[in-house]
Coordinates of C-alpha atoms in Angstrom, one line a residue:
X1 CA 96.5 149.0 273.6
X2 CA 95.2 148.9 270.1
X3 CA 93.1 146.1 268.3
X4 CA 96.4 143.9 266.7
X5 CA 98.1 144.4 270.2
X6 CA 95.2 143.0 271.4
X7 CA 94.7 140.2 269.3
X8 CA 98.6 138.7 269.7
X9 CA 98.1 139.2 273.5
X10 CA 95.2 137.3 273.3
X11 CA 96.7 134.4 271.2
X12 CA 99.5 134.1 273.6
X13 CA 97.6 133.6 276.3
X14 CA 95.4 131.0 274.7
X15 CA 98.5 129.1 274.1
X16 CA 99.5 129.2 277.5
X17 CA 96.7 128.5 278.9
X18 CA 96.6 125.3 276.7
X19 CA 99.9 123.7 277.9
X20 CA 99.3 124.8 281.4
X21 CA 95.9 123.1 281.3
X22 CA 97.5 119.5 280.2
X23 CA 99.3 119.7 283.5
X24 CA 97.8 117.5 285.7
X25 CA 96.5 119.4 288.6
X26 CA 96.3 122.5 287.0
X27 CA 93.1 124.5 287.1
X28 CA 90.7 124.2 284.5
X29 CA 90.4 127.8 282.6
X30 CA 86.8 128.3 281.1
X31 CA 86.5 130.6 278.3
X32 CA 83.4 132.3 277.0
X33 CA 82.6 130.8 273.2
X34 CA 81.8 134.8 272.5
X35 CA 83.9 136.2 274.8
X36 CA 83.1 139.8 272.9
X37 CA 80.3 139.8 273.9
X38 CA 81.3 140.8 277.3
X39 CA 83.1 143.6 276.2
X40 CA 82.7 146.5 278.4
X41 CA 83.7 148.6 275.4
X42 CA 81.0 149.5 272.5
X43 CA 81.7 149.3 268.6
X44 CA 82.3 153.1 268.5
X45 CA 85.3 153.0 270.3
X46 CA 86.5 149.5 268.2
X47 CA 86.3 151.6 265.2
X48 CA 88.5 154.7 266.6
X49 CA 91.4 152.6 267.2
X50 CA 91.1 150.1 263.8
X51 CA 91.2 153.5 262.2
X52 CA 94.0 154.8 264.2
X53 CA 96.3 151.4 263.5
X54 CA 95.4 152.0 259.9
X55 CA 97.3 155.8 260.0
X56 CA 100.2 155.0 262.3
X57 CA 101.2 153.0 259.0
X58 CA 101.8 149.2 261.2
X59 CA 102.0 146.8 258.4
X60 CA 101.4 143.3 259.0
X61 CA 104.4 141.6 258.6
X62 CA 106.4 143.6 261.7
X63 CA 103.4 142.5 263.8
X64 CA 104.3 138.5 262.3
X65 CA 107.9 139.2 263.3
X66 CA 106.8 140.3 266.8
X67 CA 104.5 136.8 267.2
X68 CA 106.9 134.9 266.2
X69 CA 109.7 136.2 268.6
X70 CA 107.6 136.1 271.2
X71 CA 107.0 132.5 270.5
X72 CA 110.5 131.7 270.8
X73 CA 110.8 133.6 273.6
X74 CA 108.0 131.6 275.1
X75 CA 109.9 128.2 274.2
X76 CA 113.0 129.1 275.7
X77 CA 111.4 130.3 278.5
X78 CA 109.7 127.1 278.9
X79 CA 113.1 125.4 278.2
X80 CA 114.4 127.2 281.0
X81 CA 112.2 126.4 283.6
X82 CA 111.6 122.6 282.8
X83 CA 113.0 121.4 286.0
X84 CA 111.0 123.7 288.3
X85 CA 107.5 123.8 289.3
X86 CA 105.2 126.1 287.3
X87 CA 104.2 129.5 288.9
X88 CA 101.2 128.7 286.4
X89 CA 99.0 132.2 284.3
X90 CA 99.0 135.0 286.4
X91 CA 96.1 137.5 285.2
X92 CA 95.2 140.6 286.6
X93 CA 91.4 141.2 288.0
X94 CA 90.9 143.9 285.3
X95 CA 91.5 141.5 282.6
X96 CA 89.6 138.5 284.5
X97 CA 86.6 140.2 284.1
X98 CA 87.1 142.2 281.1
X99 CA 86.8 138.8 279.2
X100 CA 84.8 136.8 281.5
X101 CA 87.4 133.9 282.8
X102 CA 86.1 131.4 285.3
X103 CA 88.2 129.1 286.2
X104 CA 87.7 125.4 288.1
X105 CA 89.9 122.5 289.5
X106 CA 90.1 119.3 286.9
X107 CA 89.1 116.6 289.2
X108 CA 87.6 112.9 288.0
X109 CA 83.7 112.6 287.9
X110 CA 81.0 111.1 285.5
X111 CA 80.9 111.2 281.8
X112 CA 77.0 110.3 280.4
X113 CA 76.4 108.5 277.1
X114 CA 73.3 110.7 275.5
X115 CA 71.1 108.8 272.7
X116 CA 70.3 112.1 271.1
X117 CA 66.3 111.5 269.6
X118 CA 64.1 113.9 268.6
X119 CA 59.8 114.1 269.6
X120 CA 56.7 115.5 269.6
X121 CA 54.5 116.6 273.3
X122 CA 51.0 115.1 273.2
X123 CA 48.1 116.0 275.6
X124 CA 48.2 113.4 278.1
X125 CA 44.7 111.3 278.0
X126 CA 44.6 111.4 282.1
X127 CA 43.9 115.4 282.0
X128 CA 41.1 115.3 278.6
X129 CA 37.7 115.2 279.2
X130 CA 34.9 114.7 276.6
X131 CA 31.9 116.2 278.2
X132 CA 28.4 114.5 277.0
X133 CA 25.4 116.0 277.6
X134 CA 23.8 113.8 280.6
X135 CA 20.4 113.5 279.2
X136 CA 19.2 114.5 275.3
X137 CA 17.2 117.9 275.0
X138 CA 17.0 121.3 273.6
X139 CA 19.9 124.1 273.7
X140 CA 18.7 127.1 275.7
X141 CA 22.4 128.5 276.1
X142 CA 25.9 128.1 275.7
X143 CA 28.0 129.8 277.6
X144 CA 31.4 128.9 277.0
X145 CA 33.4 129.2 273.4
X146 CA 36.7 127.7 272.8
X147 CA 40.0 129.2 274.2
X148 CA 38.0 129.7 277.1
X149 CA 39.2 128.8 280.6
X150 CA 37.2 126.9 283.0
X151 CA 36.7 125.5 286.4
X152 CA 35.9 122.1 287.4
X153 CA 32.0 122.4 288.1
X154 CA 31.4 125.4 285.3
X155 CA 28.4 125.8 283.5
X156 CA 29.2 125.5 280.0
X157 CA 25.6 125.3 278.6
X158 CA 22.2 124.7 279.4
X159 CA 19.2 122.5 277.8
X160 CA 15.7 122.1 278.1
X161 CA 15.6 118.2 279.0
X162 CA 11.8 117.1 279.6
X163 CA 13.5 113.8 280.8
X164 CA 15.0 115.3 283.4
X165 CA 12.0 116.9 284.6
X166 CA 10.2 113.5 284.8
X167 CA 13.0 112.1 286.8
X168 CA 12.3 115.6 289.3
X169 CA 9.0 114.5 289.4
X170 CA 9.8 111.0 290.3
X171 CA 12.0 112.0 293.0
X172 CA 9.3 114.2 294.4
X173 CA 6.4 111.5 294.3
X174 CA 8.8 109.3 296.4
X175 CA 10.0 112.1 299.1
X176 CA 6.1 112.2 299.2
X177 CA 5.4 108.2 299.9
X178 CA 8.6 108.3 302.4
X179 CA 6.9 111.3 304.1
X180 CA 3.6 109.5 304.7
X181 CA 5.1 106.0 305.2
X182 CA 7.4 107.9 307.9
X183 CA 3.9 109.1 309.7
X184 CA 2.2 105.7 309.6
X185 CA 5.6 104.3 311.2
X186 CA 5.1 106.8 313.9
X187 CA 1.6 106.0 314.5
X188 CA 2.5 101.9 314.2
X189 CA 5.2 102.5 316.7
X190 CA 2.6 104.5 319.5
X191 CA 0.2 102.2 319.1
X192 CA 2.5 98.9 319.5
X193 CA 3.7 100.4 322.9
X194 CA 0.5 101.3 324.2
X195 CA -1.4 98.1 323.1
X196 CA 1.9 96.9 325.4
X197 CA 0.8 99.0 328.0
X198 CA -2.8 97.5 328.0
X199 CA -1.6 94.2 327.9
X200 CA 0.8 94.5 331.0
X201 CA -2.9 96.6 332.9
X202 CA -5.0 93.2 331.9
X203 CA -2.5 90.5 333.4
X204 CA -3.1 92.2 336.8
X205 CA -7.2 91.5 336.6
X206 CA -8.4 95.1 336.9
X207 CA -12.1 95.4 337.7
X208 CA -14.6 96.5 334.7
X209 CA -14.3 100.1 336.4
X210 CA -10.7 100.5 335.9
X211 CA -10.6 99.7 332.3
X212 CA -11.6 103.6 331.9
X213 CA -7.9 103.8 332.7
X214 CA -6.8 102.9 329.3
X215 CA -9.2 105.1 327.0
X216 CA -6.3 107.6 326.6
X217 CA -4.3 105.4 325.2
X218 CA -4.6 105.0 321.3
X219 CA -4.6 101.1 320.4
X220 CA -6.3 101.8 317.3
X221 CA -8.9 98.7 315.9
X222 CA -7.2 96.3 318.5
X223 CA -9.1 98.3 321.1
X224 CA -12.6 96.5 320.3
X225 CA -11.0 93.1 320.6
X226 CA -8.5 93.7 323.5
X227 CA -11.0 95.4 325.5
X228 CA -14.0 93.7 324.8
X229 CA -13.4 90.2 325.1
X230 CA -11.5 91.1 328.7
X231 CA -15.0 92.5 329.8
X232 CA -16.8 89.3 328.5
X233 CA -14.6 87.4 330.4
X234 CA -15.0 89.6 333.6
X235 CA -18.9 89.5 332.9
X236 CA -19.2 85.7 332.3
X237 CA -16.8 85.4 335.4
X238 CA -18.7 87.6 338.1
X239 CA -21.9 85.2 336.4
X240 CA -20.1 82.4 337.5
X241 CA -19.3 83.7 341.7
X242 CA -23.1 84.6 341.5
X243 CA -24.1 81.2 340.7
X244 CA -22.0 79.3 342.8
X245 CA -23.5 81.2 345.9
X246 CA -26.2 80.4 344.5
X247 CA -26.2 76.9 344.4
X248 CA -24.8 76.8 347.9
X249 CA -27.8 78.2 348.5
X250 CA -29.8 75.8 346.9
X251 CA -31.1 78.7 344.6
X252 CA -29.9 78.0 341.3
X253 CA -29.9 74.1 340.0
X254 CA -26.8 72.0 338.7
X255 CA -27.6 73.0 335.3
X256 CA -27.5 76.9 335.7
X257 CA -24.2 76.4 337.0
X258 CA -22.7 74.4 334.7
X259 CA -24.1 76.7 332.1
X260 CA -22.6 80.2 333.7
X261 CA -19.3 78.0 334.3
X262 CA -18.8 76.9 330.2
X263 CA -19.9 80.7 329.5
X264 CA -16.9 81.4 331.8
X265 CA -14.5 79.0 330.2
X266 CA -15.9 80.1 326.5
X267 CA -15.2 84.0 327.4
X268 CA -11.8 83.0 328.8
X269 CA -10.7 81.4 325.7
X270 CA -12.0 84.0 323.6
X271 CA -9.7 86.5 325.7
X272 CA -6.6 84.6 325.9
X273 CA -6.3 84.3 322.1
X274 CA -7.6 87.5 321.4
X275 CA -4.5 88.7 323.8
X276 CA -2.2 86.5 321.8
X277 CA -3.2 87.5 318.1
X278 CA -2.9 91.4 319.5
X279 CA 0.6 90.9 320.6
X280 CA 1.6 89.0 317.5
X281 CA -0.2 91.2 315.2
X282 CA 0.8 94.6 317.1
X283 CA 4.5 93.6 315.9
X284 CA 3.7 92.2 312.4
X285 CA 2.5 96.0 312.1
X286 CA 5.0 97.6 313.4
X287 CA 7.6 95.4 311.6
X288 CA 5.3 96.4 308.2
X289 CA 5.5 99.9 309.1
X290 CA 8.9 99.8 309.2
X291 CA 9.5 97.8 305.9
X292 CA 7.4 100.7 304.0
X293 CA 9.4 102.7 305.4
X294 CA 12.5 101.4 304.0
X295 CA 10.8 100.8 300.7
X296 CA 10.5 104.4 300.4
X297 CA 13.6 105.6 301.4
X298 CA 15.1 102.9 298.6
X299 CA 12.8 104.4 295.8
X300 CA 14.0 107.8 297.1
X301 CA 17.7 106.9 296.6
X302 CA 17.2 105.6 293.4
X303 CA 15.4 108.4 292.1
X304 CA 18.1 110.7 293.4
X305 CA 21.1 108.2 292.2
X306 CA 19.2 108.8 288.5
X307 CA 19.3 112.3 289.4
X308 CA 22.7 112.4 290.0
X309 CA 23.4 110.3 286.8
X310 CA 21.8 113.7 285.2
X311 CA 24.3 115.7 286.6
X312 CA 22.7 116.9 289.4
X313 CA 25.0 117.2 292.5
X314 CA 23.8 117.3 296.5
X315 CA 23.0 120.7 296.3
X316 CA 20.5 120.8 293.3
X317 CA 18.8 117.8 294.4
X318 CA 18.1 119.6 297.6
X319 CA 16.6 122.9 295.9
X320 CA 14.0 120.4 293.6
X321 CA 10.7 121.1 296.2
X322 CA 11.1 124.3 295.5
X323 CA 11.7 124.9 291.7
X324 CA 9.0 125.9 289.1
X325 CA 7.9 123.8 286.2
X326 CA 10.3 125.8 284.0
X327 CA 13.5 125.1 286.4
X328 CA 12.5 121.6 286.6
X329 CA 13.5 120.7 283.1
X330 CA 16.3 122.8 283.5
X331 CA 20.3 120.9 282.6
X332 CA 23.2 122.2 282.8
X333 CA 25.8 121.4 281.4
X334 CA 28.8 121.1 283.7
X335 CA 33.0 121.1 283.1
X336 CA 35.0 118.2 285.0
X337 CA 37.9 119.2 285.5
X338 CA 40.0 122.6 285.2
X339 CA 41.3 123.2 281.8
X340 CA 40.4 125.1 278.5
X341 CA 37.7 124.4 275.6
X342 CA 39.0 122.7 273.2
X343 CA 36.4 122.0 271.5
X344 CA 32.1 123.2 270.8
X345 CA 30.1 121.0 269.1
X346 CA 26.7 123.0 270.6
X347 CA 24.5 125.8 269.0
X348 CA 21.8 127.4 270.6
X349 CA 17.9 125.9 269.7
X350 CA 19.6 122.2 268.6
X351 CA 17.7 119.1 269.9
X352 CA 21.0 116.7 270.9
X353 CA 21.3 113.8 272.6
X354 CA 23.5 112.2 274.6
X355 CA 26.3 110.2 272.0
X356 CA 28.4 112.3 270.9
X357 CA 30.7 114.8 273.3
X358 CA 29.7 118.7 273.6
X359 CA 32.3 120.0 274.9
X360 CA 36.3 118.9 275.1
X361 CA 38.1 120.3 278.4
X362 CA 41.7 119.9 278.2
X363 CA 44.1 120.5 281.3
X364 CA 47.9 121.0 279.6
X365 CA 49.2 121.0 283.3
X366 CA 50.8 117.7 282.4
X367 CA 51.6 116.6 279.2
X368 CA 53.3 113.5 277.4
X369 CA 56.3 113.5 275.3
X370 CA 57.0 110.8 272.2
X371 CA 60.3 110.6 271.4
X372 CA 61.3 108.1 268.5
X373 CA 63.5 105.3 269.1
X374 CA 64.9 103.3 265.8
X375 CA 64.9 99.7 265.8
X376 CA 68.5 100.0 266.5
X377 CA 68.2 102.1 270.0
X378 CA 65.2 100.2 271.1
X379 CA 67.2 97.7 273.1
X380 CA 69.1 100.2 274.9
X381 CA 66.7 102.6 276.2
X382 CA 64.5 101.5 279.3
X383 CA 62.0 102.4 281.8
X384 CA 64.0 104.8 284.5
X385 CA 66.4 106.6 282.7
X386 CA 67.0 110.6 282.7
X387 CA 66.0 112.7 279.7
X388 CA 67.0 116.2 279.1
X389 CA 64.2 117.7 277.0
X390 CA 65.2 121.0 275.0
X391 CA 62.4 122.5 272.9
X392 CA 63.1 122.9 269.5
X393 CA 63.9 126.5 268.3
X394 CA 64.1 127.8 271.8
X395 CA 66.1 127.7 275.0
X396 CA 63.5 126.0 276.8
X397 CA 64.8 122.6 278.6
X398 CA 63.6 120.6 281.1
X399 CA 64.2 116.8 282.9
X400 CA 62.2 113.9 283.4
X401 CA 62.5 110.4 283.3
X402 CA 61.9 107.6 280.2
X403 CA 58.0 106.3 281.9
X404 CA 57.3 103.9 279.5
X405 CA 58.9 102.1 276.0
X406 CA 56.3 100.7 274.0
X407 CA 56.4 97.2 274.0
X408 CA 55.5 97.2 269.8
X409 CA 57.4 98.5 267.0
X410 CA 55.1 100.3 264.3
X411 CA 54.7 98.7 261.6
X412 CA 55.0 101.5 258.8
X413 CA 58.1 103.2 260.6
X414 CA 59.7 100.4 262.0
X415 CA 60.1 103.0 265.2
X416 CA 59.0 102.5 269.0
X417 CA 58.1 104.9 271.4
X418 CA 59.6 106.4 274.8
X419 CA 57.0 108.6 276.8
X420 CA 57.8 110.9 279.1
X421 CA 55.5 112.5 281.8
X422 CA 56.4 116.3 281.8
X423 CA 54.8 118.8 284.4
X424 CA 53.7 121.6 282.5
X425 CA 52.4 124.0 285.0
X426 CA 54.1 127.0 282.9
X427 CA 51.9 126.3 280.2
X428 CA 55.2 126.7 277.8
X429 CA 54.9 122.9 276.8
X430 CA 52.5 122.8 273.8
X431 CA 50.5 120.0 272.6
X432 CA 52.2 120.1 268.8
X433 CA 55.6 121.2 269.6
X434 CA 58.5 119.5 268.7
X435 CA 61.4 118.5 271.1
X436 CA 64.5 117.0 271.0
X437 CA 65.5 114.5 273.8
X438 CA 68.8 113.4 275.3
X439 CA 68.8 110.1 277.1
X440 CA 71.2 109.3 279.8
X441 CA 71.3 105.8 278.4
X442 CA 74.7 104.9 280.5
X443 CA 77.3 106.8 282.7
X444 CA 81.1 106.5 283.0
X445 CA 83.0 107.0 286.3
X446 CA 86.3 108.1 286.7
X447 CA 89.1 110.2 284.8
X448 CA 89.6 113.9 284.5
X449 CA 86.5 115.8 283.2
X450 CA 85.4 118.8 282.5
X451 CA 82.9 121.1 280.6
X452 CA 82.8 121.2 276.9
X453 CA 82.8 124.7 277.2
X454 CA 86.0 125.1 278.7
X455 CA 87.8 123.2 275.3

């Protein structure tokens, strides 16, 4: 078949497939927009048989005489068959697939109404990070330049910061006091049990020779009192028995034994407060001990809180006791979050401080999308609806949903906004880029629909 034998096949079937397509019912016949395209055959062979129409001497006007009585042929045929049912276009597999057909049932569906606007992609605010050094200092190093990709917890420079070496200090001199507040709890907390232990040995009236029992028990200073004022009571008492013999005896006179009897009552006295102000103070001190020790572990925290505010994490904080002077002044410079540098604002040997950011780390895994509504389409667009997102000047598309409609119109360009969150793990969504959005701002249901490309 040659290239104008071709072409009126082609026609005719285009027509047919036309009015056969209007029938309710019918199939739906799809056809490729460049159906050449497909072509199994290459321009070579194209060119062999335009040149061999050109010598066989065809003219143009035969080839009109042959359209046109197969058109008539066509109506009559049609003519003919009116009152039966239609066989429909019968196409053989070779020429199905020479020029790509597909073909689908017309059945009722959904027909959306697009607002067609255009936009721009912005970094979204929620993945941007402005990293400030955490104390001021001197630049030692920078490590990372911009472009470059980081992980959340990279070092991206480090400073000489003699403010964080004072707050190492700090947190050391504290550790210290909690360390020695922790040993005078201990010691508190022995001696309040055995002074405890003494007490419950003197309520059962031990002679002077048993007290030898409690000398391996350390009661620190209350020993003196505790102890002592039991033996001048057990002294002044055994006085006491002695003299009452002996004034049974008629040996020692009224006097002497009203005078060993007060001695008694006097070193009594003396014992039984001396008792009660040793239990009362053997608690107060161990309660103090305690409260030290909670001091300390609060001045600790604090110092370590600060050191954290420094950017020092668990780890570091741990590994202070055993740094040098020259790694105690040491601060690094951490990244956030994953991302890329976006931005240096650091060279090395700079004094900076802590205002204005060193570093910006941007994550473009997500990313926001502005499209432009006009006063006019405002009212019609809301939170909710689909979006097909194409990028502009390539094939790229994607869908999300309109996230917010900004409840302001601009002044200047008398234009609102409709953002749309847009996962960008591919990295093909750039910052920059224009887009151009379709909004599903209603649908319609029912009737027969089908694909623009099949018209």
């Amino acid at each position: 078949m040659n290239i104008i034998k071709r072409t009126n096949v082609i026609i005719a079937l285009i027509v047919s497939m036309i009015a056969y397509s209007l029938m309710p019912g019918t199939p739906v016949i799809s056809w490729p927009l460049s159906a050449n395209a497909q072509e199994p055959h290459d321009h070579a062979e194209h060119a062999d048989e335009v040149e061999d129409a050109a010598h066989e001497g065809h003219d143009h006007a035969e080839h009109a005489d042959e359209t046109e009585d197969a058109g008539h042929e066509g109506h009559d045929d049609h003519a003919d068959h009116a009152g039966e049912e239609s066989s429909g276009i019968k196409l053989s597999p070779a020429t199905i697939r020479e020029f790509g057909i597909e073909t689908a049932t017309a059945a009722s569906g959904e027909l959306r109404v697009e607002l067609k606007v255009p936009g721009e992609i912005v970094p979204s605010p929620n993945y941007v990070a402005h990293v400030v050094p955490r104390a001021p200092g001197i630049v030692l190093r920078v490590r990372k330049q911009v472009g470059d990709l980081v992980k959340a917890g990279e070092i991206l420079a480090v400073l000489d910061s003699p403010e964080l070496s004072e707050a190492k200090a700090q947190y050391l001199a504290r550790w210290q006091e909690l360390e020695l507040d922790e040993i005078d709890l201990r010691r508190a907390r022995e001696i309040s049990q055995n002074t405890q232990k003494a007490l419950d040995f003197l309520k059962a009236s031990p002679a002077l020779g048993k007290l030898s029992d409690l000398e391996g028990l350390d009661l620190g200073d209350m020993r003196r009192d505790l102890i002592g004022s039991y033996a001048a009571m057990v002294a002044a008492e055994t006085t006491l028995q002695r003299k009452q013999t002996l004034h049974e005896k008629n040996v020692a006179s009224d006097a002497e034994l009203q005078e060993a009897e007060s001695a008694y009552k006097q070193a009594r006295t003396e014992y039984i407060a001396a008792r009660d102000a040793i239990s009362y103070s053997n608690e107060r001190k161990l309660i103090a001990a305690q409260r030290e020790v909670k001091m300390a572990e609060i001045s600790v925290k604090t110092s370590e809180r600060h050191l954290h505010a420094l950017g020092l994490d668990e780890a570091a904080v741990g590994e202070i006791a055993q740094q040098d002077d020259q790694a105690l002044s040491r601060l690094e410079i951490t990244a956030p979050i994953d991302g890329v540098v976006t931005e240096r604002h650091l060279v090395q040997g700079e004094k900076v401080g802590t205002e204005d950011p060193a570093f910006v780390v941007a994550s473009y895994a997500s990313v926001w999308v502005y499209l432009t509504l006009y006063q006019q389409e405002i009212n019609i667009v809301e939170k909710g609806m689909p979006v097909r997102l194409t990028l502009s000047g390539t094939d790229l598309a994607a869908s999300g949903t309109v996230d917010l409609v900004s409840p302001e119109v601009e002044e200047e360009t008398r234009t609102a906004t409709a953002r749309v969150v847009l996962n960008n793990a591919s990295g093909k969504w750039r910052p920059g880029s224009f887009v151009t959005g379709r909004i599903a701002v209603s649908t319609k249901k029912g009737g027969i629909v089908v694909p623009k490309t099949a018209i």
